[in-house]
mmCIF file of C-alpha atoms and ligand atoms in Angstrom:
data_model
loop_
_atom_site.group_PDB
_atom_site.id
_atom_site.type_symbol
_atom_site.label_atom_id
_atom_site.label_comp_id
_atom_site.label_asym_id
_atom_site.label_seq_id
_atom_site.Cartn_x
_atom_site.Cartn_y
_atom_site.Cartn_z
ATOM 1 C CA MET A 1 16.835 18.808 -3.676
ATOM 2 C CA SER A 2 13.402 20.077 -4.673
ATOM 3 C CA VAL A 3 9.797 18.920 -4.496
ATOM 4 C CA LEU A 4 8.073 18.222 -7.816
ATOM 5 C CA ILE A 5 4.284 18.290 -7.967
ATOM 6 C CA PHE A 6 2.491 16.700 -10.912
ATOM 7 C CA ILE A 7 -0.394 18.952 -12.002
ATOM 8 C CA ASP A 8 -3.278 16.974 -13.418
ATOM 9 C CA GLN A 9 -5.421 18.611 -16.076
ATOM 10 C CA SER A 10 -8.476 17.692 -18.060
ATOM 11 C CA ASP A 11 -9.400 19.246 -21.413
ATOM 12 C CA GLY A 12 -6.884 22.026 -20.859
ATOM 13 C CA HIS A 13 -8.111 22.952 -17.381
ATOM 14 C CA LEU A 14 -6.220 22.341 -14.168
ATOM 15 C CA LYS A 15 -8.054 20.061 -11.754
ATOM 16 C CA LYS A 16 -9.027 21.373 -8.316
ATOM 17 C CA ALA A 17 -7.240 18.457 -6.672
ATOM 18 C CA SER A 18 -4.017 19.634 -8.335
ATOM 19 C CA PHE A 19 -4.149 22.947 -6.456
ATOM 20 C CA GLU A 20 -4.355 21.018 -3.205
ATOM 21 C CA ALA A 21 -1.443 18.785 -4.260
ATOM 22 C CA ALA A 22 0.530 21.943 -5.159
ATOM 23 C CA ALA A 23 -0.137 23.475 -1.726
ATOM 24 C CA TYR A 24 0.807 20.188 -0.026
ATOM 25 C CA GLY A 25 4.025 19.857 -2.052
ATOM 26 C CA ALA A 26 4.870 23.496 -1.315
ATOM 27 C CA ALA A 27 4.425 22.818 2.414
ATOM 28 C CA ILE A 28 6.852 19.864 2.158
ATOM 29 C CA ALA A 29 9.310 22.090 0.269
ATOM 30 C CA LYS A 30 9.051 24.585 3.133
ATOM 31 C CA GLN A 31 9.889 21.826 5.640
ATOM 32 C CA PHE A 32 13.132 21.263 3.711
ATOM 33 C CA ASN A 33 13.727 24.924 2.894
ATOM 34 C CA THR A 34 13.687 24.173 -0.813
ATOM 35 C CA ASN A 35 11.661 24.967 -3.930
ATOM 36 C CA ALA A 36 8.303 23.584 -4.992
ATOM 37 C CA LEU A 37 8.271 22.921 -8.733
ATOM 38 C CA ALA A 38 5.295 21.836 -10.814
ATOM 39 C CA LEU A 39 5.076 19.706 -13.923
ATOM 40 C CA VAL A 40 2.258 19.998 -16.454
ATOM 41 C CA LEU A 41 1.982 17.603 -19.386
ATOM 42 C CA GLY A 42 0.030 18.707 -22.432
ATOM 43 C CA ASN A 43 -1.706 21.851 -23.676
ATOM 44 C CA VAL A 44 -3.432 23.924 -21.034
ATOM 45 C CA ALA A 45 -5.756 26.874 -21.575
ATOM 46 C CA ASP A 46 -5.534 27.982 -17.923
ATOM 47 C CA ASP A 47 -2.914 30.464 -16.753
ATOM 48 C CA LEU A 48 -0.126 28.398 -15.213
ATOM 49 C CA THR A 49 1.421 31.336 -13.330
ATOM 50 C CA GLN A 50 -1.562 31.092 -10.923
ATOM 51 C CA LEU A 51 0.152 28.036 -9.413
ATOM 52 C CA GLY A 52 2.290 30.594 -7.580
ATOM 53 C CA ASN A 53 -0.787 31.203 -5.402
ATOM 54 C CA TYR A 54 -0.312 27.676 -4.046
ATOM 55 C CA GLY A 55 3.390 28.038 -3.307
ATOM 56 C CA ILE A 56 4.877 26.882 -6.622
ATOM 57 C CA SER A 57 7.930 28.847 -7.733
ATOM 58 C CA LYS A 58 8.375 27.353 -11.201
ATOM 59 C CA VAL A 59 6.131 25.421 -13.558
ATOM 60 C CA TYR A 60 7.634 23.158 -16.204
ATOM 61 C CA GLN A 61 5.373 22.390 -19.124
ATOM 62 C CA ALA A 62 6.024 19.682 -21.672
ATOM 63 C CA GLN A 63 3.803 19.542 -24.733
ATOM 64 C CA ASN A 64 3.211 16.605 -26.989
ATOM 65 C CA ASP A 65 0.081 15.312 -28.721
ATOM 66 C CA SER A 66 0.396 12.019 -26.886
ATOM 67 C CA PHE A 67 -0.272 13.837 -23.580
ATOM 68 C CA ASN A 68 -3.875 14.494 -24.664
ATOM 69 C CA HIS A 69 -4.774 11.114 -23.154
ATOM 70 C CA VAL A 70 -3.302 9.621 -20.035
ATOM 71 C CA ASP A 71 -1.192 6.608 -20.942
ATOM 72 C CA ALA A 72 0.099 5.589 -17.516
ATOM 73 C CA LEU A 73 3.287 3.971 -18.837
ATOM 74 C CA VAL A 74 4.185 6.943 -21.032
ATOM 75 C CA PHE A 75 3.401 9.454 -18.278
ATOM 76 C CA ALA A 76 5.414 7.455 -15.724
ATOM 77 C CA GLN A 77 8.502 7.332 -17.944
ATOM 78 C CA VAL A 78 8.309 11.026 -18.834
ATOM 79 C CA ILE A 79 7.731 12.141 -15.227
ATOM 80 C CA ALA A 80 10.534 9.916 -13.907
ATOM 81 C CA ALA A 81 12.930 11.425 -16.475
ATOM 82 C CA VAL A 82 11.912 14.949 -15.412
ATOM 83 C CA VAL A 83 12.406 14.053 -11.725
ATOM 84 C CA LYS A 84 15.956 12.940 -12.545
ATOM 85 C CA GLN A 85 16.629 16.010 -14.690
ATOM 86 C CA LEU A 86 15.429 18.415 -11.980
ATOM 87 C CA GLU A 87 16.991 16.328 -9.198
ATOM 88 C CA ALA A 88 13.748 16.339 -7.250
ATOM 89 C CA SER A 89 13.699 14.287 -4.042
ATOM 90 C CA VAL A 90 9.976 14.288 -3.366
ATOM 91 C CA VAL A 91 7.316 13.765 -6.031
ATOM 92 C CA VAL A 92 3.691 14.576 -5.218
ATOM 93 C CA PHE A 93 0.562 13.477 -7.078
ATOM 94 C CA SER A 94 -3.076 13.873 -6.200
ATOM 95 C CA HIS A 95 -4.700 10.515 -5.387
ATOM 96 C CA THR A 96 -7.014 10.826 -8.401
ATOM 97 C CA GLN A 97 -7.499 8.324 -11.235
ATOM 98 C CA THR A 98 -4.411 9.723 -12.986
ATOM 99 C CA GLY A 99 -2.296 9.917 -9.834
ATOM 100 C CA LYS A 100 -3.269 6.380 -8.810
ATOM 101 C CA ALA A 101 -2.394 5.050 -12.275
ATOM 102 C CA VAL A 102 0.862 6.936 -12.810
ATOM 103 C CA ALA A 103 2.569 7.322 -9.403
ATOM 104 C CA PRO A 104 3.410 3.607 -8.915
ATOM 105 C CA GLY A 105 5.100 3.546 -12.334
ATOM 106 C CA VAL A 106 7.148 6.616 -11.418
ATOM 107 C CA ALA A 107 8.157 4.979 -8.121
ATOM 108 C CA VAL A 108 9.283 1.825 -9.964
ATOM 109 C CA GLN A 109 11.315 3.814 -12.503
ATOM 110 C CA LEU A 110 13.054 5.738 -9.720
ATOM 111 C CA LYS A 111 13.342 2.813 -7.278
ATOM 112 C CA ALA A 112 11.517 5.109 -4.886
ATOM 113 C CA GLY A 113 9.302 4.345 -1.907
ATOM 114 C CA LEU A 114 5.637 5.207 -2.489
ATOM 115 C CA VAL A 115 2.896 6.195 -0.081
ATOM 116 C CA ALA A 116 -0.486 6.128 -1.825
ATOM 117 C CA GLY A 117 -3.340 8.012 -0.171
ATOM 118 C CA ALA A 118 -1.437 10.311 2.204
ATOM 119 C CA CYS A 119 -3.591 12.465 4.457
ATOM 120 C CA ALA A 120 -1.071 14.669 6.306
ATOM 121 C CA LEU A 121 2.301 16.311 5.885
ATOM 122 C CA PRO A 122 5.263 13.984 6.438
ATOM 123 C CA ASP A 123 6.789 13.971 9.905
ATOM 124 C CA THR A 124 10.475 14.576 9.291
ATOM 125 C CA THR A 125 11.673 14.602 12.895
ATOM 126 C CA ASN A 126 12.890 11.021 12.629
ATOM 127 C CA GLY A 127 12.926 9.894 8.990
ATOM 128 C CA PHE A 128 10.175 10.718 6.507
ATOM 129 C CA VAL A 129 6.999 9.337 8.028
ATOM 130 C CA VAL A 130 3.802 9.776 6.030
ATOM 131 C CA LYS A 131 0.331 9.198 7.468
ATOM 132 C CA LYS A 132 -2.111 7.466 5.121
ATOM 133 C CA THR A 133 -5.606 6.061 5.327
ATOM 134 C CA VAL A 134 -6.076 2.283 5.233
ATOM 135 C CA PHE A 135 -9.032 -0.148 5.346
ATOM 136 C CA SER A 136 -11.242 2.232 3.319
ATOM 137 C CA GLY A 137 -10.548 5.139 5.648
ATOM 138 C CA LYS A 138 -11.290 3.214 8.865
ATOM 139 C CA ALA A 139 -7.711 3.424 10.159
ATOM 140 C CA PHE A 140 -4.406 5.185 9.599
ATOM 141 C CA ALA A 141 -0.939 3.809 8.875
ATOM 142 C CA LEU A 142 2.340 5.639 9.408
ATOM 143 C CA VAL A 143 4.843 4.736 6.696
ATOM 144 C CA ASN A 144 8.519 5.700 6.812
ATOM 145 C CA ILE A 145 9.927 6.183 3.300
ATOM 146 C CA THR A 146 13.627 5.407 3.431
ATOM 147 C CA THR A 147 14.609 5.666 -0.247
ATOM 148 C CA PRO A 148 16.421 8.815 -1.469
ATOM 149 C CA ILE A 149 13.459 9.730 -3.696
ATOM 150 C CA LYS A 150 9.995 9.666 -2.170
ATOM 151 C CA VAL A 151 6.707 9.471 -4.096
ATOM 152 C CA ILE A 152 3.413 10.475 -2.457
ATOM 153 C CA THR A 153 -0.176 10.578 -3.667
ATOM 154 C CA LEU A 154 -2.364 12.905 -1.589
ATOM 155 C CA ASN A 155 -5.978 12.059 -0.772
ATOM 156 C CA PRO A 156 -8.140 14.900 -2.132
ATOM 157 C CA ASN A 157 -9.672 17.117 0.571
ATOM 158 C CA SER A 158 -7.299 15.919 3.265
ATOM 159 C CA PHE A 159 -4.881 18.879 3.308
ATOM 160 C CA GLY A 160 -6.991 21.712 1.919
ATOM 161 C CA VAL A 161 -6.367 24.097 -0.947
ATOM 162 C CA GLN A 162 -4.111 26.466 0.981
ATOM 163 C CA THR A 163 -3.258 29.679 -0.812
ATOM 164 C CA THR A 164 -0.430 32.158 -0.534
ATOM 165 C CA THR A 165 0.547 35.037 -2.809
ATOM 166 C CA GLY A 166 3.058 34.652 -5.541
ATOM 167 C CA ASN A 167 3.519 34.193 -9.228
ATOM 168 C CA ALA A 168 5.114 31.115 -10.669
ATOM 169 C CA THR A 169 7.341 31.358 -13.724
ATOM 170 C CA VAL A 170 6.596 28.960 -16.567
ATOM 171 C CA GLU A 171 9.263 27.196 -18.592
ATOM 172 C CA ALA A 172 8.821 24.899 -21.567
ATOM 173 C CA LEU A 173 10.514 21.549 -21.162
ATOM 174 C CA ASP A 174 11.711 19.277 -23.947
ATOM 175 C CA VAL A 175 11.082 15.677 -23.070
ATOM 176 C CA GLU A 176 11.631 12.429 -24.880
ATOM 177 C CA VAL A 177 8.266 10.731 -25.298
ATOM 178 C CA PRO A 178 8.303 6.924 -25.484
ATOM 179 C CA ALA A 179 6.047 5.068 -27.880
ATOM 180 C CA ALA A 180 2.480 4.695 -26.631
ATOM 181 C CA SER A 181 1.694 1.425 -24.928
ATOM 182 C CA VAL A 182 -2.041 1.605 -25.624
ATOM 183 C CA LYS A 183 -4.138 2.965 -28.453
ATOM 184 C CA ILE A 184 -7.247 4.953 -27.471
ATOM 185 C CA LEU A 185 -10.030 4.068 -29.891
ATOM 186 C CA ALA A 186 -12.757 6.299 -28.480
ATOM 187 C CA THR A 187 -13.449 8.496 -25.477
ATOM 188 C CA ASN A 188 -17.001 8.896 -24.236
ATOM 189 C CA LYS A 189 -17.383 11.720 -21.772
ATOM 190 C CA VAL A 190 -20.385 12.565 -19.665
ATOM 191 C CA SER A 191 -21.243 16.145 -20.536
ATOM 192 C CA GLY A 192 -23.401 18.848 -19.012
ATOM 193 C CA GLU A 193 -23.005 17.613 -15.446
ATOM 194 C CA VAL A 194 -20.681 18.398 -12.578
ATOM 195 C CA PRO A 195 -18.137 15.505 -12.675
ATOM 196 C CA LEU A 196 -18.584 13.388 -9.550
ATOM 197 C CA SER A 197 -14.900 13.143 -8.653
ATOM 198 C CA GLU A 198 -14.437 16.929 -8.910
ATOM 199 C CA ALA A 199 -17.678 17.994 -7.215
ATOM 200 C CA ASP A 200 -17.680 20.116 -4.062
ATOM 201 C CA ILE A 201 -21.192 18.985 -3.214
ATOM 202 C CA VAL A 202 -22.752 15.593 -3.985
ATOM 203 C CA VAL A 203 -26.434 14.686 -3.606
ATOM 204 C CA SER A 204 -26.833 10.925 -3.492
ATOM 205 C CA GLY A 205 -29.885 8.669 -3.521
ATOM 206 C CA GLY A 206 -30.456 5.091 -2.436
ATOM 207 C CA ARG A 207 -33.060 2.374 -2.634
ATOM 208 C CA GLY A 208 -35.270 4.403 -0.283
ATOM 209 C CA LEU A 209 -36.276 6.464 -3.321
ATOM 210 C CA LYS A 210 -38.284 3.454 -4.579
ATOM 211 C CA GLY A 211 -37.628 3.896 -8.305
ATOM 212 C CA PRO A 212 -35.939 5.903 -11.090
ATOM 213 C CA GLU A 213 -39.083 7.964 -11.636
ATOM 214 C CA ASN A 214 -38.451 9.677 -8.297
ATOM 215 C CA TRP A 215 -34.981 10.954 -9.160
ATOM 216 C CA GLY A 216 -36.332 14.348 -10.254
ATOM 217 C CA MET A 217 -36.228 15.587 -6.666
ATOM 218 C CA ILE A 218 -32.590 14.474 -6.295
ATOM 219 C CA GLU A 219 -31.701 16.319 -9.505
ATOM 220 C CA ASP A 220 -33.631 19.417 -8.399
ATOM 221 C CA LEU A 221 -31.754 19.554 -5.094
ATOM 222 C CA ALA A 222 -28.439 18.945 -6.893
ATOM 223 C CA HIS A 223 -29.296 21.706 -9.364
ATOM 224 C CA VAL A 224 -29.931 24.397 -6.711
ATOM 225 C CA LEU A 225 -26.727 23.392 -4.912
ATOM 226 C CA HIS A 226 -24.637 23.159 -8.145
ATOM 227 C CA ALA A 227 -23.924 19.615 -7.017
ATOM 228 C CA ALA A 228 -23.184 16.309 -8.729
ATOM 229 C CA THR A 229 -25.564 13.383 -8.302
ATOM 230 C CA ALA A 230 -24.546 9.943 -7.036
ATOM 231 C CA CYS A 231 -26.244 6.745 -5.903
ATOM 232 C CA SER A 232 -25.794 3.554 -3.931
ATOM 233 C CA ARG A 233 -24.813 0.345 -5.690
ATOM 234 C CA PRO A 234 -28.219 -1.407 -5.764
ATOM 235 C CA VAL A 235 -29.609 1.687 -7.483
ATOM 236 C CA ALA A 236 -27.021 1.420 -10.270
ATOM 237 C CA ASP A 237 -27.381 -2.374 -10.391
ATOM 238 C CA ALA A 238 -31.126 -1.961 -10.931
ATOM 239 C CA HIS A 239 -30.351 0.526 -13.755
ATOM 240 C CA TRP A 240 -32.226 3.309 -11.985
ATOM 241 C CA ARG A 241 -29.077 5.391 -12.436
ATOM 242 C CA PRO A 242 -25.948 5.030 -14.600
ATOM 243 C CA HIS A 243 -23.060 3.031 -13.153
ATOM 244 C CA HIS A 244 -20.669 5.994 -13.214
ATOM 245 C CA GLU A 245 -22.774 7.491 -10.375
ATOM 246 C CA HIS A 246 -22.330 4.503 -8.078
ATOM 247 C CA VAL A 247 -20.194 5.427 -5.054
ATOM 248 C CA GLY A 248 -18.651 3.096 -2.517
ATOM 249 C CA GLN A 249 -16.117 0.354 -2.112
ATOM 250 C CA THR A 250 -16.794 -1.020 -5.581
ATOM 251 C CA GLY A 251 -17.716 2.323 -7.144
ATOM 252 C CA VAL A 252 -16.294 5.821 -7.286
ATOM 253 C CA GLN A 253 -14.578 6.989 -4.097
ATOM 254 C CA ILE A 254 -15.239 10.636 -3.400
ATOM 255 C CA ALA A 255 -14.330 13.282 -0.830
ATOM 256 C CA PRO A 256 -16.553 16.315 -1.439
ATOM 257 C CA ASN A 257 -17.025 19.149 1.036
ATOM 258 C CA LEU A 258 -20.662 18.153 1.446
ATOM 259 C CA TYR A 259 -22.262 14.730 0.869
ATOM 260 C CA ILE A 260 -26.050 14.499 1.198
ATOM 261 C CA ALA A 261 -27.260 10.886 1.460
ATOM 262 C CA ILE A 262 -30.971 10.399 0.862
ATOM 263 C CA GLY A 263 -32.698 7.067 1.464
ATOM 264 C CA ILE A 264 -29.362 5.263 1.840
ATOM 265 C CA SER A 265 -28.896 2.895 4.785
ATOM 266 C CA GLY A 266 -25.142 3.502 5.241
ATOM 267 C CA ALA A 267 -23.783 -0.001 4.693
ATOM 268 C CA ILE A 268 -20.045 -0.296 5.300
ATOM 269 C CA GLN A 269 -19.399 -0.816 1.576
ATOM 270 C CA HIS A 270 -21.177 2.461 0.787
ATOM 271 C CA LEU A 271 -19.392 4.364 3.556
ATOM 272 C CA ALA A 272 -16.023 3.157 2.235
ATOM 273 C CA GLY A 273 -16.476 5.420 -0.780
ATOM 274 C CA VAL A 274 -17.819 8.530 0.937
ATOM 275 C CA ASN A 275 -16.481 8.667 4.496
ATOM 276 C CA ARG A 276 -13.718 11.110 3.564
ATOM 277 C CA SER A 277 -16.376 13.756 2.802
ATOM 278 C CA LYS A 278 -15.908 16.868 4.954
ATOM 279 C CA THR A 279 -19.561 17.095 6.036
ATOM 280 C CA ILE A 280 -22.153 14.328 5.737
ATOM 281 C CA VAL A 281 -25.897 14.999 5.879
ATOM 282 C CA VAL A 282 -28.212 12.004 6.086
ATOM 283 C CA ILE A 283 -31.930 12.007 5.307
ATOM 284 C CA ASN A 284 -33.587 8.714 6.267
ATOM 285 C CA LYS A 285 -36.959 7.774 7.673
ATOM 286 C CA ASP A 286 -35.452 5.105 9.935
ATOM 287 C CA PRO A 287 -33.829 6.681 13.036
ATOM 288 C CA GLU A 288 -31.812 3.454 13.462
ATOM 289 C CA ALA A 289 -30.244 3.656 9.975
ATOM 290 C CA PRO A 290 -26.478 3.041 10.390
ATOM 291 C CA PHE A 291 -25.655 6.094 8.261
ATOM 292 C CA PHE A 292 -26.658 8.401 11.141
ATOM 293 C CA LYS A 293 -23.574 7.197 13.063
ATOM 294 C CA ALA A 294 -21.336 8.609 10.305
ATOM 295 C CA ALA A 295 -23.406 11.775 9.808
ATOM 296 C CA ASP A 296 -22.525 15.302 10.886
ATOM 297 C CA TYR A 297 -26.187 16.285 10.483
ATOM 298 C CA GLY A 298 -29.201 14.033 10.205
ATOM 299 C CA ILE A 299 -32.850 14.477 9.326
ATOM 300 C CA VAL A 300 -35.173 11.658 10.367
ATOM 301 C CA GLY A 301 -38.024 11.896 7.920
ATOM 302 C CA ASP A 302 -39.615 10.783 4.689
ATOM 303 C CA ALA A 303 -37.395 11.864 1.786
ATOM 304 C CA PHE A 304 -40.493 12.578 -0.305
ATOM 305 C CA GLU A 305 -41.515 15.254 2.206
ATOM 306 C CA VAL A 306 -38.107 16.515 3.329
ATOM 307 C CA VAL A 307 -36.251 16.863 0.012
ATOM 308 C CA PRO A 308 -38.741 19.104 -1.872
ATOM 309 C CA LYS A 309 -38.974 21.356 1.214
ATOM 310 C CA LEU A 310 -35.176 21.536 1.471
ATOM 311 C CA THR A 311 -34.875 22.396 -2.231
ATOM 312 C CA ALA A 312 -37.540 25.108 -1.945
ATOM 313 C CA ALA A 313 -35.857 26.596 1.141
ATOM 314 C CA ILE A 314 -32.453 26.719 -0.584
ATOM 315 C CA LYS A 315 -34.037 28.258 -3.693
ATOM 316 C CA GLU A 316 -35.680 30.943 -1.568
ATOM 317 C CA MET A 317 -32.454 31.609 0.326
ATOM 318 C CA ARG A 318 -30.513 31.941 -2.950
ATOM 319 C CA SER A 319 -33.081 34.336 -4.444
ATOM 320 C CA LYS A 320 -32.639 36.890 -1.634
HETATM 321 P P1 LIG B 1 -31.060 -0.200 1.436
HETATM 322 O O1 LIG B 1 -30.098 -0.938 2.264
HETATM 323 O O2 LIG B 1 -32.271 -0.926 0.970
HETATM 324 O O3 LIG B 1 -31.487 1.076 2.272
HETATM 325 C C1 LIG B 1 -32.519 1.940 1.910
HETATM 326 C C2 LIG B 1 -32.614 2.985 2.999
HETATM 327 O O4 LIG B 1 -33.622 3.922 2.626
HETATM 328 C C3 LIG B 1 -33.043 2.413 4.368
HETATM 329 O O5 LIG B 1 -32.129 2.874 5.360
HETATM 330 C C4 LIG B 1 -34.433 2.995 4.598
HETATM 331 O O6 LIG B 1 -34.685 3.292 5.956
HETATM 332 C C5 LIG B 1 -34.390 4.259 3.773
HETATM 333 N N1 LIG B 1 -35.699 4.706 3.287
HETATM 334 C C6 LIG B 1 -36.698 3.930 2.768
HETATM 335 N N2 LIG B 1 -37.732 4.711 2.396
HETATM 336 C C7 LIG B 1 -37.381 5.996 2.703
HETATM 337 C C8 LIG B 1 -38.035 7.249 2.582
HETATM 338 N N3 LIG B 1 -39.258 7.363 2.034
HETATM 339 N N4 LIG B 1 -37.375 8.344 3.007
HETATM 340 C C9 LIG B 1 -36.134 8.265 3.573
HETATM 341 N N5 LIG B 1 -35.484 7.096 3.726
HETATM 342 C C10 LIG B 1 -36.088 5.978 3.289
HETATM 343 N N6 LIG B 1 -23.129 -0.524 -1.839
HETATM 344 C C11 LIG B 1 -22.821 0.721 -2.256
HETATM 345 O O7 LIG B 1 -23.610 1.661 -2.123
HETATM 346 N N7 LIG B 1 -21.614 0.950 -2.870
HETATM 347 C C12 LIG B 1 -20.691 -0.021 -3.059
HETATM 348 O O8 LIG B 1 -19.619 0.257 -3.616
HETATM 349 C C13 LIG B 1 -20.995 -1.320 -2.605
HETATM 350 N N8 LIG B 1 -20.106 -2.328 -2.759
HETATM 351 C C14 LIG B 1 -20.408 -3.562 -2.256
HETATM 352 C C15 LIG B 1 -19.459 -4.579 -2.331
HETATM 353 C C16 LIG B 1 -19.736 -5.806 -1.814
HETATM 354 C C17 LIG B 1 -18.695 -6.889 -1.914
HETATM 355 C C18 LIG B 1 -20.982 -6.069 -1.202
HETATM 356 C C19 LIG B 1 -21.288 -7.410 -0.612
HETATM 357 C C20 LIG B 1 -21.926 -5.082 -1.116
HETATM 358 C C21 LIG B 1 -21.674 -3.806 -1.657
HETATM 359 N N9 LIG B 1 -22.603 -2.784 -1.604
HETATM 360 C C22 LIG B 1 -22.266 -1.533 -2.003
HETATM 361 C C23 LIG B 1 -23.992 -3.032 -1.131
HETATM 362 C C24 LIG B 1 -24.197 -2.605 0.320
HETATM 363 O O9 LIG B 1 -23.849 -3.683 1.169
HETATM 364 C C25 LIG B 1 -25.668 -2.252 0.571
HETATM 365 O O10 LIG B 1 -26.473 -3.335 0.217
HETATM 366 C C26 LIG B 1 -26.134 -1.019 -0.210
HETATM 367 O O11 LIG B 1 -25.256 0.076 0.002
HETATM 368 C C27 LIG B 1 -27.534 -0.643 0.230
HETATM 369 O O12 LIG B 1 -28.019 0.357 -0.605
HETATM 370 P P2 LIG B 1 -29.148 1.352 -0.090
HETATM 371 O O13 LIG B 1 -28.707 1.962 1.196
HETATM 372 O O14 LIG B 1 -29.482 2.261 -1.213
HETATM 373 O O15 LIG B 1 -30.406 0.396 0.119
#
């Protein structure tokens, strides 16, 4: 047996969440005293041997023009065929857009049990029990996968990007690529910003900011912190900010190392998208705002006074 980790990439660069998935898969391989193998689909500019630093012993890379876009059905068929070829028993994805779209298809192809959104290593003392978050992160479920092949998607930021030393070897893999099931007509990418789903730090604003004209201070704070910007749903609904910045139950779900919520009340639907953040800082003028209950640090104060001072203090600290 072996553990196969799917390495997600974007525009030729490996995604941060993939390093965490690699480290997680390598830790599972260690539990079973076997090898951690990685699979990369498409052309990649990054050095793939670096995956050895996350416990991968061998990277398989399959190249084909159709891998430039993620077609979930094509990816699922190709990955399932590679799993069979390499006789892998555990397949690990990151619980990102790609992982969420592709992993279920792989599980179907392999008649494998799937745990989506794992947050800890499997407990193998009695079966293969994987802990996962449920009810938007409000509770945990323990799921025993009983099929011979097991598929897991790992919640980003739940295991950590654990490093070791080592170099992975890279081998080209010939794969049969099925006909595309969808045709991509155009791709519009947001450029010049830190992508929200990949960001280490996110500065987010809510209705407390009164209007779009006040977003300069959010952007200034995000700029000094090299952070992405986000917002609550009413802010996007009112077109103060673009919809791709809306986080929460019905928006993007994120798990950065630091989430700074400014003028956001902390409604349950908002928390559902951000409560996996490592550290939450809340700035709100209402000491009774529900968000303070979920916060690691809170500042009770007027955002229009607090935020510019915070930005200036960070700027000064960085200039020393
Ligand atoms: P408000 O609730 O109006 O809160 C504004 C906050 O700003 C208040 O706490 C106030 O004290 C504070 N404030 C005001 N002035 C200042 C100041 N000068 N300085 C500092 N603080 C100040 N919401 C989401 O965000 N994401 C979702 O995905 C989402 N999905 C939903 C799905 C459903 C089915 C439903 C019913 C609702 C959903 N909502 C979602 C809406 C959610 O219930 C809340 O209405 C929303 O999150 C509130 O946004 P807000 O905190 O920005 O605004």
